[in-house]
PDB file of C-alpha atoms in Angstrom:
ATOM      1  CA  UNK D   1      93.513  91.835  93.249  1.00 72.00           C
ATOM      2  CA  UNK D   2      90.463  90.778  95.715  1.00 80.00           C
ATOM      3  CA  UNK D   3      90.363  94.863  96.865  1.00 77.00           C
ATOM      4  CA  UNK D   4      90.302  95.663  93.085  1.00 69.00           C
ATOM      5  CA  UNK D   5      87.771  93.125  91.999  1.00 74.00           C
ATOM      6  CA  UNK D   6      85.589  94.284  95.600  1.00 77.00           C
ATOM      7  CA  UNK D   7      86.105  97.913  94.590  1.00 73.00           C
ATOM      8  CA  UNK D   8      85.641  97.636  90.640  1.00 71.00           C
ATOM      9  CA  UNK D   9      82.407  99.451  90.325  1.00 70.00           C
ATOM     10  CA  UNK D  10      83.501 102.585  92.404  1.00 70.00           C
ATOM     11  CA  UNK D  11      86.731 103.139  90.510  1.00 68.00           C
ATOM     12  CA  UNK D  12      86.926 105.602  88.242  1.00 65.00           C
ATOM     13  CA  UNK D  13      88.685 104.641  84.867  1.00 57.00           C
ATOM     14  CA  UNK D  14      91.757 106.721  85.387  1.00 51.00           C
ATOM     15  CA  UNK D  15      92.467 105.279  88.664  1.00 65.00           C
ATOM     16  CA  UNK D  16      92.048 101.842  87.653  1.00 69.00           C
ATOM     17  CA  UNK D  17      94.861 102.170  85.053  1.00 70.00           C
ATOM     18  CA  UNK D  18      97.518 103.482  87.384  1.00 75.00           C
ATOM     19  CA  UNK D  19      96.473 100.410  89.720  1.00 75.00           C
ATOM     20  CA  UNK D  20      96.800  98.020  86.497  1.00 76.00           C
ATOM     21  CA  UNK D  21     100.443  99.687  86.186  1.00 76.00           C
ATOM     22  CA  UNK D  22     101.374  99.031  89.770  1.00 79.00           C
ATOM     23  CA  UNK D  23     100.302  96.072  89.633  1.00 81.00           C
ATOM     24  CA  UNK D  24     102.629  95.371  86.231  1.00 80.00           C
ATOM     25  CA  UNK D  25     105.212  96.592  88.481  1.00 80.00           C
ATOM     26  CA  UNK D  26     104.832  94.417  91.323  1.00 83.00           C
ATOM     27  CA  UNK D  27     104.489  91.120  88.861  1.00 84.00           C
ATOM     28  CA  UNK D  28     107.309  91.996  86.756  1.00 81.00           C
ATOM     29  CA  UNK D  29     109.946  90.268  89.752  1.00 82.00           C
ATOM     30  CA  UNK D  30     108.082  86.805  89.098  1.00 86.00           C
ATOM     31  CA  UNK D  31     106.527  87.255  85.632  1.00 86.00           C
ATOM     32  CA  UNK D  32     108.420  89.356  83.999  1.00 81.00           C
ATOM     33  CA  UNK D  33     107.037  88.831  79.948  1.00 85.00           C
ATOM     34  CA  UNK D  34     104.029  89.120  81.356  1.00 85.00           C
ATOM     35  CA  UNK D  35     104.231  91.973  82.926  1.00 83.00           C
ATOM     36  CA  UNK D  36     106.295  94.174  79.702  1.00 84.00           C
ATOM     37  CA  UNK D  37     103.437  92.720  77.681  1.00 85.00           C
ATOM     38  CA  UNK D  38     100.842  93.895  80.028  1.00 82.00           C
ATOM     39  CA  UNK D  39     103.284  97.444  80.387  1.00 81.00           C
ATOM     40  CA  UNK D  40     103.860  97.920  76.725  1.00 83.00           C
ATOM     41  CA  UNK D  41      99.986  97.838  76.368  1.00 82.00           C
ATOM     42  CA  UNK D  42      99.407 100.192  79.230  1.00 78.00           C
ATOM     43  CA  UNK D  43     101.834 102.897  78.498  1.00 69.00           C
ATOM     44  CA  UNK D  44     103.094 102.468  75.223  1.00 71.00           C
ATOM     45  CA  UNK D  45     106.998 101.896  76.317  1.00 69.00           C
ATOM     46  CA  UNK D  46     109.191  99.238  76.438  1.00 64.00           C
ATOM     47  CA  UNK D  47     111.081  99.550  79.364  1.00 63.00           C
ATOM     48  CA  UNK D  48     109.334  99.700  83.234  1.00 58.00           C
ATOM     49  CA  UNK D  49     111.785  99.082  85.356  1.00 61.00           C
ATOM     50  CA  UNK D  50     112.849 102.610  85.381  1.00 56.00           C
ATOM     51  CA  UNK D  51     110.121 103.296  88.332  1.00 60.00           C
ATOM     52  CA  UNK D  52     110.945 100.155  90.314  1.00 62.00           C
ATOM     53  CA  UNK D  53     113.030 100.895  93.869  1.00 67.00           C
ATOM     54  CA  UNK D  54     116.457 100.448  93.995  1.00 74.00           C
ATOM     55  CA  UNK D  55     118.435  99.021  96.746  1.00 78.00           C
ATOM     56  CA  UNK D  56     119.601 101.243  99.572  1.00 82.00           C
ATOM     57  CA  UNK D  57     122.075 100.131 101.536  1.00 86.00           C
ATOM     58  CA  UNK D  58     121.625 102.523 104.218  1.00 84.00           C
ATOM     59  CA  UNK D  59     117.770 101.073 104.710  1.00 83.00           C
ATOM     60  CA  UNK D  60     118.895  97.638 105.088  1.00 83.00           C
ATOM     61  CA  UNK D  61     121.853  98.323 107.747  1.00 84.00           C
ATOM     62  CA  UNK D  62     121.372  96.819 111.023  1.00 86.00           C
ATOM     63  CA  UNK D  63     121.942  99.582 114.058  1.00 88.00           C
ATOM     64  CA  UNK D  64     122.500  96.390 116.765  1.00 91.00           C
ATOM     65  CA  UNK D  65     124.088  93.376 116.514  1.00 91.00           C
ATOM     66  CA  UNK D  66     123.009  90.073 118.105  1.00 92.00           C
ATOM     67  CA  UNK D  67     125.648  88.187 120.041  1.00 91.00           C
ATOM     68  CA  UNK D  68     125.286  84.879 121.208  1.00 92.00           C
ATOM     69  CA  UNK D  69     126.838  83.846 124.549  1.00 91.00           C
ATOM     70  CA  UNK D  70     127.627  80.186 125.093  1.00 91.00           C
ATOM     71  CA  UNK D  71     128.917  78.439 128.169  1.00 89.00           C
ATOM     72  CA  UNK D  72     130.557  75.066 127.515  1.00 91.00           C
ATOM     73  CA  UNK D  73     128.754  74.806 124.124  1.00 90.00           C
ATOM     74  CA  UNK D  74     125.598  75.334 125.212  1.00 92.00           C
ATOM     75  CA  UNK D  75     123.405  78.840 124.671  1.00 92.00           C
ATOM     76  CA  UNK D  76     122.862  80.937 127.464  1.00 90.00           C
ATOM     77  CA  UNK D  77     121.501  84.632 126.382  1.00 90.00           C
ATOM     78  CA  UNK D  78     121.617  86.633 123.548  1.00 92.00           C
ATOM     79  CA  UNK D  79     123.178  90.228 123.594  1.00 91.00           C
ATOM     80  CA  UNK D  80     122.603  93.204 121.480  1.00 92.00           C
ATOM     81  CA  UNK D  81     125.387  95.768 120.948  1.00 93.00           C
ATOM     82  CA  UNK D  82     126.138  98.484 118.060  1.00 92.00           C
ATOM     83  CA  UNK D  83     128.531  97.347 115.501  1.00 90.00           C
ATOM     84  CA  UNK D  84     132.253  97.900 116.346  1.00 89.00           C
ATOM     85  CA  UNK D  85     131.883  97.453 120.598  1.00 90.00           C
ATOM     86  CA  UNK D  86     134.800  96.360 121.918  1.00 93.00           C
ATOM     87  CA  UNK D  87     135.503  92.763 123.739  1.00 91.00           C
ATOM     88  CA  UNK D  88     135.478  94.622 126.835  1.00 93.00           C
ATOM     89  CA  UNK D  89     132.161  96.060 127.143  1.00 92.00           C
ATOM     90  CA  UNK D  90     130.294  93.208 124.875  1.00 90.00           C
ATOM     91  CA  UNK D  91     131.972  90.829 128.055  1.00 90.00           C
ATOM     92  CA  UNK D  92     130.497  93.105 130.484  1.00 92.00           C
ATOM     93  CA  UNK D  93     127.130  92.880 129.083  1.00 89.00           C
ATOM     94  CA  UNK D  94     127.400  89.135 129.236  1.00 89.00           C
ATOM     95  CA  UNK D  95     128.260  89.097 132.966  1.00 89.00           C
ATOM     96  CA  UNK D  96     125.365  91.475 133.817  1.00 90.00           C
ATOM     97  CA  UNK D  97     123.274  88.895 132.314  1.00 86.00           C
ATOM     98  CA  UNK D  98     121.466  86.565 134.819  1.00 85.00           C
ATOM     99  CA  UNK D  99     121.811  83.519 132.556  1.00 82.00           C
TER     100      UNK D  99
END
């Protein structure tokens, strides 16, 4: 909002619409009557969620996995492996680890 009220006099009136839409969009997760209200005035529609992201389950997989090595309770080092390494080599990388 500070960038829009900073740029207000250079924006053209088309562009500050689709900024008052995007900006429904992000307020809708934490004001949500608001921001249909604020929608339905804007475009005329009732539902805007149809443009919102979905989840992707591919974007929030992890490629490494953080072990934590302990010796008598008490944390030495942290290792990072791919999912599915076996015992073996995830107790190698422990050993090669100065701590």
């Amino acid at each position: 909002m500070n960038v829009l009220y900073a740029e207000e006099a250079s924006l053209i009136r088309l562009g500050c619409g689709e900024a008052i839409e995007k900006l429904a969009l992000m307020l809708a997760p934490f004001a949500p009557y608001v921001s249909q209200e604020i929608w339905e005035e804007l475009a005329g529609t009732v539902w805007f969620f149809a443009g919102m992201a979905c989840f992707d389950p591919e974007l929030a997989k992890e490629d490494l996995a953080e072990i934590v090595v302990q010796v008598n309770g008490k944390l030495r080092t942290r290792v990072y492996a791919p999912f599915g390494t076996p015992k073996e080599q995830l107790e190698a990388l422990a050993m090669a680890d100065e701590n």
